XYZ file of C-alpha atoms in Angstrom:
308
model
C 203.693 73.414 100.744
C 203.511 75.634 97.542
C 204.258 72.320 95.704
C 201.793 70.411 97.413
C 199.036 72.685 97.195
C 199.776 72.779 93.420
C 199.738 68.997 93.228
C 196.200 69.171 95.423
C 194.742 71.712 93.625
C 195.663 69.585 90.095
C 194.021 66.450 91.647
C 191.106 68.101 92.607
C 190.563 69.447 88.987
C 191.759 66.489 87.148
C 189.862 64.042 85.308
C 188.541 61.261 87.736
C 187.966 58.584 85.497
C 186.938 57.713 81.746
C 183.877 56.672 80.173
C 182.931 54.523 76.974
C 181.194 56.601 74.160
C 177.211 56.295 74.471
C 176.775 52.849 72.146
C 175.300 54.140 69.344
C 175.069 53.260 65.298
C 176.787 55.344 62.817
C 175.591 58.213 61.558
C 174.718 57.821 57.676
C 175.872 62.048 57.040
C 179.436 61.242 57.606
C 180.940 64.104 55.595
C 181.100 67.706 57.993
C 180.281 70.530 56.505
C 183.350 72.488 55.427
C 184.406 74.744 58.140
C 186.014 77.537 55.997
C 187.669 80.079 58.320
C 189.363 82.313 55.650
C 188.878 85.789 57.184
C 191.691 87.736 58.867
C 191.479 88.101 62.265
C 191.742 91.528 64.011
C 192.062 91.324 68.064
C 191.636 94.207 70.452
C 191.119 94.473 74.154
C 189.185 97.307 76.186
C 187.613 97.453 79.691
C 183.965 98.352 79.910
C 182.623 100.020 82.951
C 179.166 99.297 84.463
C 178.354 102.047 86.409
C 175.001 100.373 87.929
C 176.951 97.463 89.310
C 180.548 99.876 89.792
C 181.885 96.888 88.139
C 184.410 96.863 85.505
C 184.141 94.320 82.669
C 187.138 93.442 80.738
C 186.408 92.089 76.842
C 188.846 90.742 74.311
C 187.357 90.999 70.701
C 188.350 88.990 68.040
C 186.687 90.313 64.578
C 186.802 89.432 60.802
C 188.957 92.188 59.635
C 187.837 91.905 55.884
C 184.354 91.794 56.450
C 182.143 94.904 56.429
C 178.589 95.161 58.352
C 177.046 93.879 61.386
C 178.451 90.133 62.178
C 176.501 87.752 64.108
C 177.640 87.950 67.593
C 179.147 85.209 70.020
C 180.117 86.142 73.337
C 182.666 83.483 75.406
C 182.407 83.137 79.337
C 185.384 81.095 80.674
C 185.886 79.002 83.266
C 186.854 79.404 86.900
C 190.706 80.523 86.808
C 190.572 81.855 83.179
C 189.963 85.231 81.755
C 189.409 87.212 78.318
C 192.756 86.318 77.079
C 191.875 82.151 77.669
C 190.204 80.104 74.486
C 191.816 82.278 72.164
C 192.261 79.595 69.926
C 187.875 79.764 69.840
C 188.166 83.251 69.186
C 189.904 83.304 66.410
C 188.291 80.610 64.696
C 184.960 82.161 65.041
C 186.162 85.503 63.847
C 188.115 83.705 60.695
C 184.570 82.158 59.934
C 182.985 85.708 59.899
C 181.682 86.109 63.541
C 182.561 88.455 65.872
C 183.659 87.414 68.766
C 183.621 88.777 72.580
C 185.588 87.273 75.573
C 184.375 88.487 78.506
C 186.723 88.246 82.415
C 184.047 87.852 85.152
C 186.132 89.390 88.171
C 186.133 87.384 91.007
C 186.499 83.833 89.567
C 188.944 84.765 86.977
C 192.696 84.401 86.505
C 193.784 87.176 89.140
C 192.242 85.527 91.598
C 194.061 82.287 90.741
C 197.245 84.584 91.044
C 196.473 84.970 95.048
C 196.587 81.394 95.419
C 194.321 78.030 94.315
C 192.596 78.165 97.982
C 191.220 81.430 97.544
C 189.863 80.826 94.036
C 188.448 77.635 95.343
C 186.318 79.567 98.001
C 185.356 82.231 95.405
C 183.226 79.581 93.844
C 181.406 79.258 97.007
C 180.506 82.921 96.965
C 176.724 83.368 95.210
C 177.716 86.721 94.087
C 180.016 85.501 92.073
C 177.981 83.272 90.220
C 175.178 86.069 89.716
C 177.653 88.565 88.253
C 178.336 86.392 85.683
C 174.960 86.512 83.375
C 174.811 90.121 84.521
C 178.286 90.849 82.862
C 177.207 88.723 79.653
C 174.103 91.027 79.522
C 175.929 94.360 80.044
C 178.159 93.507 77.426
C 174.963 93.385 75.055
C 173.997 96.524 76.122
C 177.149 97.732 75.217
C 177.370 96.029 71.852
C 174.521 98.136 70.516
C 177.010 101.162 70.283
C 178.885 99.368 67.786
C 178.026 99.216 64.037
C 179.489 95.843 63.138
C 177.457 93.815 65.969
C 174.048 92.202 64.497
C 171.856 92.507 67.771
C 169.492 90.006 66.197
C 171.838 87.202 66.118
C 173.567 86.886 69.230
C 174.824 83.450 71.088
C 176.534 82.478 74.086
C 179.051 80.022 74.578
C 181.156 78.927 77.629
C 183.231 76.236 79.667
C 182.580 75.275 82.864
C 181.335 77.769 85.165
C 180.550 79.998 81.793
C 178.590 76.937 80.733
C 176.640 77.965 83.728
C 176.693 81.784 81.882
C 175.013 80.571 78.949
C 172.713 78.570 80.796
C 171.629 80.744 83.344
C 171.476 83.733 80.258
C 168.962 81.037 78.541
C 166.631 80.775 80.932
C 167.980 78.557 83.837
C 166.272 79.132 87.084
C 167.187 77.963 90.804
C 170.418 79.950 91.917
C 169.062 82.138 94.313
C 165.505 81.845 93.020
C 166.374 84.536 90.507
C 166.163 84.054 86.232
C 169.087 85.639 84.345
C 167.220 84.709 81.356
C 168.374 87.335 78.434
C 165.873 87.060 75.111
C 168.130 88.483 73.032
C 169.984 85.344 73.289
C 169.284 83.310 70.768
C 171.740 80.282 70.750
C 174.023 78.783 73.321
C 176.924 75.988 73.207
C 177.547 74.772 76.818
C 180.820 73.239 77.253
C 181.573 70.814 80.367
C 178.664 72.347 82.465
C 179.580 71.757 86.332
C 177.252 69.794 88.394
C 174.776 72.294 90.290
C 172.686 71.076 93.074
C 168.972 72.748 92.562
C 168.891 74.027 88.745
C 166.265 73.606 86.774
C 166.522 73.391 82.603
C 162.741 72.967 82.272
C 162.498 77.034 80.970
C 165.601 76.709 78.566
C 163.833 77.734 75.385
C 166.839 78.253 72.930
C 168.877 75.572 70.991
C 171.627 74.809 73.032
C 174.579 72.145 71.903
C 175.858 70.379 75.014
C 180.063 69.696 74.443
C 181.501 66.780 76.926
C 183.993 64.557 76.744
C 184.224 60.669 78.079
C 186.853 62.020 80.750
C 185.073 64.705 81.435
C 185.035 64.987 85.215
C 186.335 67.116 87.913
C 186.163 66.834 91.869
C 186.451 70.074 92.330
C 182.576 70.522 91.242
C 182.109 66.753 92.313
C 181.240 66.765 89.038
C 181.291 62.892 86.986
C 181.115 62.553 83.394
C 177.371 61.420 83.420
C 176.629 64.449 85.514
C 177.958 66.628 82.220
C 174.385 64.553 80.630
C 171.745 66.165 83.070
C 170.933 69.226 81.031
C 170.513 67.515 77.787
C 168.481 65.120 79.783
C 166.732 67.539 81.794
C 165.572 69.982 79.150
C 162.160 69.976 77.655
C 162.756 72.303 74.577
C 163.370 71.302 71.012
C 166.706 71.580 69.489
C 168.829 70.548 72.049
C 171.795 68.100 71.443
C 175.002 66.446 73.217
C 178.066 66.043 71.543
C 180.580 63.328 73.609
C 184.279 63.167 72.188
C 186.403 60.504 73.245
C 189.153 61.080 75.241
C 188.427 64.702 76.211
C 188.884 65.878 79.357
C 187.826 68.997 81.247
C 190.877 70.793 80.755
C 191.156 69.965 77.572
C 188.698 73.141 76.505
C 191.012 75.681 78.554
C 194.421 74.577 76.979
C 196.383 76.882 75.492
C 196.709 73.864 72.537
C 195.381 70.487 72.351
C 194.610 67.984 69.482
C 191.108 68.119 70.088
C 190.484 71.924 69.715
C 189.720 71.405 65.664
C 186.924 69.145 66.652
C 185.536 71.301 69.483
C 185.702 74.568 67.018
C 184.244 72.515 64.415
C 181.187 71.633 66.295
C 180.632 75.018 67.511
C 180.934 76.742 64.733
C 178.709 74.357 62.178
C 176.579 74.399 65.274
C 176.158 78.523 65.426
C 175.735 78.127 61.649
C 172.645 75.661 62.206
C 170.818 77.853 64.280
C 172.075 81.332 64.616
C 172.722 81.761 60.588
C 169.745 78.679 59.240
C 171.770 76.941 58.007
C 169.963 73.813 56.896
C 172.897 71.547 55.899
C 174.275 72.056 59.173
C 170.792 71.794 60.688
C 170.533 68.489 58.972
C 173.783 67.005 59.995
C 172.624 67.545 63.916
C 169.399 66.535 63.622
C 170.420 62.833 62.571
C 172.143 61.212 65.970
C 174.700 58.469 66.255
C 178.543 58.385 66.069
C 181.105 59.663 63.600
C 184.583 60.685 63.576
C 186.057 64.543 62.689
C 189.854 64.314 62.068
C 191.400 62.190 64.556
C 188.444 62.241 67.146
C 185.717 59.743 67.672
C 182.202 61.344 69.133
C 178.622 60.690 69.218
C 175.611 63.035 68.565
C 172.816 62.632 70.740
C 169.438 64.578 69.908
C 166.204 65.541 71.407
C 163.072 66.166 69.425
C 159.364 66.254 70.713
C-alpha cells in the first residue's frame, strides 16, 4: 500500500507533458555577464519565535563569510513538502555572490508534514491558513533581520519555488486569497519559480520587478497546473520590469532536486536578475531587456519581457 501511495503521489507531482520553447528570434547579446561566486560561505540555522502568532519560524542563513558590512538580502520560500534545508544550491550560490540568503520553513506545508504521509500533505494544501501564514512568515523574518548588522534592509528580495512563488507574489501585492493583501513594501524584487495555478488571484497590483522562471516540462497535476498556466502571472501583470524565462526540458521537480544539471542556469538567471534590480546593475538589466532565445551552459531558453 505504501508503494502504491508513493507511486500515486509521484504521478501527481510529475510533469504531465512537455511543450516547446516559445518561438523567438535569437538574442543579439549572447554573452551572459559573469557570475563570480568567489566568496566563502558560512551556514547557520536558527528558530525564531513570532509571539504575535505563537508560531516558530525556522530559518537557515547562508552568508558570505569574508564580506563586512550590510549585504543585500534574499529570502527564499520553499515549495510544498520542503523546508529551510531545501534548495541549498541556491542559498550557497547567493552567498558566494555576496548576498545574505535566508531560507524559511513554513510550518504546515513543510517536510515535517510530508513525513506523516503524502495524503496529509495534500490535505494541508487545502487549508487556507497554511497559505496565509507563508507571507506572514516572511514579513516576520524581515522584522527580525533588522536586529542584524549584516542585513541591508534597503535591498530585500524574495524568491521561491511553487507555493514559495505564491509567497513571493503575495508579498509583492497579489490579491485574491481570502480578500487579503499581504504586500510588504520592504520587498523590492521577486523571483517566483514555477508559480502554481491558483484561482481568483489578481496580479494587477504587483509593482516590483519580477522574474518568472519556468520550464518546458513544468506541469504539476497536484495543483492541476499545466505548463502554460505558469505564464499567467507574467501575462496578467500591468507593471514595468516583468520578465519570463522558460528553460528547455526543465520540469517542476528540477528546482527542488538536491542536484540537477539545470541548477547552474536557474542560479545564473536568479543572480543576474538580482544584480539588475536589487543592485542596479545596468549591464545585467540590459541583458534581460532584450527578449529572445539564448543559451546558458547546456540549456536553451527564452527571455520574454513586458514594457508599457
